[in-house]
Coordinates of C-alpha atoms in Angstrom, one line a residue:
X1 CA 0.0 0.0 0.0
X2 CA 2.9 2.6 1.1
X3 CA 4.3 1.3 -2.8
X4 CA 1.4 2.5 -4.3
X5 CA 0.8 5.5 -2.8
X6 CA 4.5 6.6 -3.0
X7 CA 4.2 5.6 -6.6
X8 CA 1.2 7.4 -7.4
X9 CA 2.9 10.8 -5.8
X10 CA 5.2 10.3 -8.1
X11 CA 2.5 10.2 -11.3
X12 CA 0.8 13.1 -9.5
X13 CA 4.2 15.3 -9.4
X14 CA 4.5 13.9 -13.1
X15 CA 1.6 15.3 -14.5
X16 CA 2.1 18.9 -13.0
X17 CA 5.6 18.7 -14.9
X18 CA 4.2 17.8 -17.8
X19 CA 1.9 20.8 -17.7
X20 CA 4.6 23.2 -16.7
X21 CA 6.7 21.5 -19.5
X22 CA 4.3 22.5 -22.3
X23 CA 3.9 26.1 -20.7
X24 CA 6.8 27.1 -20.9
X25 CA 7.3 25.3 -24.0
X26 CA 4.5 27.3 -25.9
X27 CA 5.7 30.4 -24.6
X28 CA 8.9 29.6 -26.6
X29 CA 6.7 28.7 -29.5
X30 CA 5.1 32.2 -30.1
X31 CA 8.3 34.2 -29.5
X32 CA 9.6 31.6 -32.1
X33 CA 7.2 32.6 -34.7
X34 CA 7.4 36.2 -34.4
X35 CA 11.2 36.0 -34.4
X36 CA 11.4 33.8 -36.8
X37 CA 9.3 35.6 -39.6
X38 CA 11.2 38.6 -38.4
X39 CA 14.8 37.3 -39.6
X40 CA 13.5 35.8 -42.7
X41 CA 11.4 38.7 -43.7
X42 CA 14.4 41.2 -42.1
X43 CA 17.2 39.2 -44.2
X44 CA 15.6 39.1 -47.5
X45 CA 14.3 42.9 -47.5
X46 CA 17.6 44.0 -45.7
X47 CA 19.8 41.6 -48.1
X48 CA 21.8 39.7 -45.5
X49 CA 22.1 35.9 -46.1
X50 CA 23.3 35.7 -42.2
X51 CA 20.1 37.2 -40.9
X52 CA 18.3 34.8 -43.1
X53 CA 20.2 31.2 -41.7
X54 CA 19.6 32.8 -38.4
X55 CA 15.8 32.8 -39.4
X56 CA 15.8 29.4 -40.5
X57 CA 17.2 28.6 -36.9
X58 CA 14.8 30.1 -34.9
X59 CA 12.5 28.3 -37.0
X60 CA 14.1 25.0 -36.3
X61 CA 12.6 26.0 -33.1
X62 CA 9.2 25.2 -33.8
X63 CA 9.7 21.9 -35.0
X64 CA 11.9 21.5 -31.3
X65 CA 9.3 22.9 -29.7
X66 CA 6.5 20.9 -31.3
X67 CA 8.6 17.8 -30.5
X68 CA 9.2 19.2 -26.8
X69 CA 5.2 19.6 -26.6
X70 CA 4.6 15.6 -27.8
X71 CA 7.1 13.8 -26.3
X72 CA 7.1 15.1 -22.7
X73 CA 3.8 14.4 -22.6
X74 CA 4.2 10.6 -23.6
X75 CA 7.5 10.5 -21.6
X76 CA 5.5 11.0 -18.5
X77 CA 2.7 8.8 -19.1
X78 CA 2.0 6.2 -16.4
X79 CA 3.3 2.5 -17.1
X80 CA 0.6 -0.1 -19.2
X81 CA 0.7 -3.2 -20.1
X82 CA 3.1 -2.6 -22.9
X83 CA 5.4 -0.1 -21.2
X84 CA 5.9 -1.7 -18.0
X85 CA 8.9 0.4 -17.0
X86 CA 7.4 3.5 -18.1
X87 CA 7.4 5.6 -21.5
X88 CA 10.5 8.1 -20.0
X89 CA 12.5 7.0 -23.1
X90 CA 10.4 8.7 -25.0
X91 CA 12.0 11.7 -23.7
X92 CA 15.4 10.7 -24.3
X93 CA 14.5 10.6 -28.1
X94 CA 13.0 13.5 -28.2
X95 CA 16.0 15.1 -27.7
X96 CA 18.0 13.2 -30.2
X97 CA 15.2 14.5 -32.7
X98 CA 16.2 18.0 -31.5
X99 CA 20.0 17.6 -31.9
X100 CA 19.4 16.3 -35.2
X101 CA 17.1 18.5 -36.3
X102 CA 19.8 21.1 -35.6
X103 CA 22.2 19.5 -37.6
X104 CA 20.1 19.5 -40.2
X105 CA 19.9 23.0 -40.2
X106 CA 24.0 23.5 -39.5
X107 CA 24.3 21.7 -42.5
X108 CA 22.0 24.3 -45.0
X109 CA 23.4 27.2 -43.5
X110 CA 26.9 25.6 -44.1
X111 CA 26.2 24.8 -47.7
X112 CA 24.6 28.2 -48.7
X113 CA 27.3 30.3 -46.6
X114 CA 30.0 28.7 -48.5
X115 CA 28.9 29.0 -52.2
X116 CA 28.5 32.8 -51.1
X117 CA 32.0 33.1 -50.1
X118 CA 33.3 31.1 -53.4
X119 CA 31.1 33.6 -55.3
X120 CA 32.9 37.1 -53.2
X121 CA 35.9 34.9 -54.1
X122 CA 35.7 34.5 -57.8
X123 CA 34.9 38.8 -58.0
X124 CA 31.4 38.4 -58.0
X125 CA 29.3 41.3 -55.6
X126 CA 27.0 40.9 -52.9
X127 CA 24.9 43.9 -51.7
X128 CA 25.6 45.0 -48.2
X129 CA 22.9 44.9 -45.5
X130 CA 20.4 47.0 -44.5
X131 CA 20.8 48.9 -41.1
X132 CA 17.5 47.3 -40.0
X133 CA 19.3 44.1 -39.8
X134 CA 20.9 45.1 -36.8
X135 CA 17.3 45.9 -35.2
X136 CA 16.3 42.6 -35.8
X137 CA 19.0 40.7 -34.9
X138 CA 19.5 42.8 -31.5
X139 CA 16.0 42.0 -30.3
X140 CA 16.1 38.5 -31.2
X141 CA 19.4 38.5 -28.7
X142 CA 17.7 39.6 -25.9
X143 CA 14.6 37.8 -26.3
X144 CA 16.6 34.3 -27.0
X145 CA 19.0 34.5 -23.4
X146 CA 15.7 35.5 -22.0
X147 CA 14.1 32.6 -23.3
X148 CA 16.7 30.3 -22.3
X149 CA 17.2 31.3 -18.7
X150 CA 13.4 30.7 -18.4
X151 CA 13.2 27.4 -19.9
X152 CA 16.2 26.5 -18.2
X153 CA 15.3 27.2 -14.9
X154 CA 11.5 25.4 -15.6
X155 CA 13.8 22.1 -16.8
X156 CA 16.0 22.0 -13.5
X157 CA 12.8 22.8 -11.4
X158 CA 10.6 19.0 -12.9
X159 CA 14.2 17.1 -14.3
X160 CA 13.3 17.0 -17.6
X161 CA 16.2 16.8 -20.1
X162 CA 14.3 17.8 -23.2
X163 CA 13.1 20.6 -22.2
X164 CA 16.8 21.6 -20.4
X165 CA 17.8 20.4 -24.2
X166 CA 15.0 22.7 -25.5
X167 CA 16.2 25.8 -23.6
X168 CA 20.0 25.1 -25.1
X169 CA 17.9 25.3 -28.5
X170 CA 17.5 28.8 -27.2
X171 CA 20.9 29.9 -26.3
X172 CA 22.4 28.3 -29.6
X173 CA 19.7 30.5 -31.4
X174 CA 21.3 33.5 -29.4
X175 CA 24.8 33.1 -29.6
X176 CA 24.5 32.2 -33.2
X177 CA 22.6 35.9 -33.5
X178 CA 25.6 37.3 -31.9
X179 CA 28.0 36.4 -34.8
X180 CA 25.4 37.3 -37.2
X181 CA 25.3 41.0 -35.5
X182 CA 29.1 41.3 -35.8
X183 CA 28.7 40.1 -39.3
X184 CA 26.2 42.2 -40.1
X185 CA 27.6 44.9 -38.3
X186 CA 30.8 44.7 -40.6
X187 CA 29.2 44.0 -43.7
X188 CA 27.2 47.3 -43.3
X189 CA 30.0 49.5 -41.4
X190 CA 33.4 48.3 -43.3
X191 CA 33.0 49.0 -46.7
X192 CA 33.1 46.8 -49.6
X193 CA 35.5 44.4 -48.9
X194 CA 34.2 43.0 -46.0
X195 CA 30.5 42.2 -47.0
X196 CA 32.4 38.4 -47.2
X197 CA 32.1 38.7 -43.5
X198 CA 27.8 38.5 -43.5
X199 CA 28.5 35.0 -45.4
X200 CA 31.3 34.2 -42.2
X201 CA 29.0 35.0 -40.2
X202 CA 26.4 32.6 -41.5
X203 CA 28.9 29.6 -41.4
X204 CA 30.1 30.5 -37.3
X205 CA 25.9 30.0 -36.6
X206 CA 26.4 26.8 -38.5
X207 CA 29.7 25.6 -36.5
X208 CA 27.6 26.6 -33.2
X209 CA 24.8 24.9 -34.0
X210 CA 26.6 21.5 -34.8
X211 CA 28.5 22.0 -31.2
X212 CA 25.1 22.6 -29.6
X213 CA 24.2 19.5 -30.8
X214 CA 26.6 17.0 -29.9
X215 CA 25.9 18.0 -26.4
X216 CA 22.9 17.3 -26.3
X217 CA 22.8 14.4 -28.9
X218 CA 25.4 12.5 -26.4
X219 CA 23.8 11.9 -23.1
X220 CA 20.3 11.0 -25.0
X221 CA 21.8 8.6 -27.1
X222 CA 23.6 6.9 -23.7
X223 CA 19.7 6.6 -22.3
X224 CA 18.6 5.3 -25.0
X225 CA 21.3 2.3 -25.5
X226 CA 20.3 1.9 -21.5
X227 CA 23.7 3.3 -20.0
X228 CA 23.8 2.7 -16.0
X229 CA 22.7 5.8 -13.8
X230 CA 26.3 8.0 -12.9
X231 CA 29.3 6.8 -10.6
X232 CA 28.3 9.8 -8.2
X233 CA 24.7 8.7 -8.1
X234 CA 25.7 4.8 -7.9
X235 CA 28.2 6.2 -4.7
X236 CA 24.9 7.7 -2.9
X237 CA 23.0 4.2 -3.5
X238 CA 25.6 2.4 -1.9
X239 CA 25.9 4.2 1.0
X240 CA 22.0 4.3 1.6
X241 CA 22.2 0.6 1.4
X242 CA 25.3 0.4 3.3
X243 CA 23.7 2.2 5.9
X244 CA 20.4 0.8 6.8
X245 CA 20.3 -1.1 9.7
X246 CA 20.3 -5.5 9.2
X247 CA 22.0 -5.4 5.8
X248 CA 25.2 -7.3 6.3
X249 CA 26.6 -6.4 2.9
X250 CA 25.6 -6.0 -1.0
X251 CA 26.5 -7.2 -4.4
X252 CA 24.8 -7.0 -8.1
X253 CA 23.8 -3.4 -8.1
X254 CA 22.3 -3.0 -11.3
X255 CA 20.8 0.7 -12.4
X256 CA 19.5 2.1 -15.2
X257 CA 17.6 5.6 -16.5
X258 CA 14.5 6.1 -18.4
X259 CA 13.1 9.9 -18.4
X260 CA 13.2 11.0 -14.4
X261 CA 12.8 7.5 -13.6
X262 CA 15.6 5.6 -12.2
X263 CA 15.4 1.7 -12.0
X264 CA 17.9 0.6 -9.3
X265 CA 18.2 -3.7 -8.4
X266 CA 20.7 -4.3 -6.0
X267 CA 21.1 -8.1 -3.7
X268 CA 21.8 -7.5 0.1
X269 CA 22.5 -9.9 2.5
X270 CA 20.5 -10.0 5.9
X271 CA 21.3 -12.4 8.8
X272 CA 20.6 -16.3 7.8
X273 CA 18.5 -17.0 10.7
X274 CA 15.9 -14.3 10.7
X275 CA 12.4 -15.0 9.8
X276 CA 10.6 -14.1 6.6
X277 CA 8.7 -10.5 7.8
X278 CA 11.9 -9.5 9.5
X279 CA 14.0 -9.5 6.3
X280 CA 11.5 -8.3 4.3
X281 CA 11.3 -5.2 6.7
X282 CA 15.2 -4.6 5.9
X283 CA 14.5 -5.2 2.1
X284 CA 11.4 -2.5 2.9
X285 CA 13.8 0.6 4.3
X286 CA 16.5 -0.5 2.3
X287 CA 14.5 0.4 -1.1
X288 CA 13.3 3.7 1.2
X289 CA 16.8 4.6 1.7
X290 CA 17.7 3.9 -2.2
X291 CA 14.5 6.4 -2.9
X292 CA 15.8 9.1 -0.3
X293 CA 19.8 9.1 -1.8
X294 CA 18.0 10.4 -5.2
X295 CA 15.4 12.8 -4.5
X296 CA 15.4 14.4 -7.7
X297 CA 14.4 10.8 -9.4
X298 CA 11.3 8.9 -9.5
X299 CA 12.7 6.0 -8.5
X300 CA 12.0 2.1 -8.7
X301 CA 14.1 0.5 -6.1
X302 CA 14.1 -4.0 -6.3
X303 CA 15.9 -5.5 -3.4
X304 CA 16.9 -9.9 -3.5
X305 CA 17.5 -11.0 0.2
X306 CA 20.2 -13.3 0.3
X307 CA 21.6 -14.8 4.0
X308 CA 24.8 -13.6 5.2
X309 CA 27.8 -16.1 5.5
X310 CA 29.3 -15.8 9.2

């Protein structure tokens, strides 16, 4: 009965993050959009191929976003029949989707940036950028490490890595409009020589974006593949069980993440000669003790009794 109920706190603290998760996630959506159309619309008008890829990546945003709004809602879902450990995967990919999708994009801007430079290259002539590039590209600055600090702090508060992955998405999208206001700035300011620099520009958002990625792409793909829970948070399981009265010693500590759910197995060994309820009372606050060492987990703590050998 105390299982079930500490369970279902769990589900019930679930479903609020879930809801704070899309919140904050929307929220990102519509500052997205506006930003988004802004660049594209700013970098055609105001001729500046930088402002443009930066357009396309705060568009990537949506699709990121969209993903963000889907998948944390599965991720958190309550266990069935054909998920019996829980659909917190689900979140894991999500985020691979995002860092892929990101490279996607690194890739376009990378391929477009360059024939522009081969073009200044080879004496052909770009046009400079208009001044209202700048306007643009300064808002969309502030609003992104706004955007991020927000999303990042709503991640950290309910442990979810796609939406901490999401809120990276954000700061990429900012730094990457910082070398597209320097470009911009000395295409416009330096004369005609160094209008190659909007096209440089374009190709540092593309090397950011790709960097962006593989952080996030790395830890995703290591939950995915079912990599164990981390040395530090093994440490704080083995000194919970090492601690709790009656257990005489431990082997086979088995772990393994899925979402904010951490699935721990562990054997202890309890004194020979004690009956039944007694060990299963040290198997009881053992699994307690796992649950306590990770409070920032859901987790799902399996104890095998084994008797001690004097």
């Amino acid at each position: 009965m105390k299982k079930t109920e500490t369970h279902n706190k769990f589900h019930d603290k679930a479903d609020e993050a879930v809801l704070e998760a899309r919140r904050v996630t929307w929220v990102g959506f519509w500052i997205n959009a506006v930003l988004g159309l802004a660049k594209v619309i700013g970098g055609i008008f105001g001729r500046s191929s930088a402002l443009v890829a930066d357009g396309i990546h705060s568009f990537s945003d949506f699709l990121s976003d969209i993903v963000v709004i889907i998948m944390v809602g599965i991720a958190h879902k309550r266990p069935d029949m054909e998920h019996q450990f829980g659909h917190g995967r689900y979140e894991a990919l999500a985020t691979v989707i995002l860092a892929l999708i990101l490279m996607a994009v690194a890739g376009g801007i990378l391929v477009d940036s360059i024939d522009r430079i081969m073009l200044i290259l080879h004496g052909g002539i770009i046009a400079p950028p208009a001044p209202v590039a700048l306007v643009i590209i300064a808002v969309s600055i502030i609003s992104k490490e706004w955007l991020f600090h927000y999303t990042l702090c709503v991640g950290v508060r309910i442990h979810s890595e796609a939406v901490k992955a999401n809120a990276w998405h954000h700061r990429s999208d900012a730094f990457s409009s910082i070398a597209t206001l320097i470009g911009v700035a000395g295409a416009i300011f330096l004369g005609d020589r160094w209008r190659i620099l909007d096209p440089i520009a374009a190709i540092i958002v593309s090397v950011i974006i790709v960097i962006v990625s593989i952080r996030m792409l790395s830890p995703a793909l290591g939950e995915l593949l079912g990599r164990s829970l981390s040395h530090e948070e093994c440490k704080e399981i083995e000194k919970a069980v090492s601690g709790t009265p009656g257990v005489k010693g431990w082997h086979c500590l088995r772990t393994f993440k899925s979402g904010n759910d951490a699935y721990v197995e562990i054997h202890i060994k309890v004194d020979g000669n004690m009956n039944v309820n007694e060990a299963h009372n040290i198997a009881s606050l053992t699994e307690k003790h796992i649950r306590e060492a990770l409070p920032e987990l859901s987790v799902y703590a399996t104890t095998h009794i084994e008797p001690a050998k004097e």
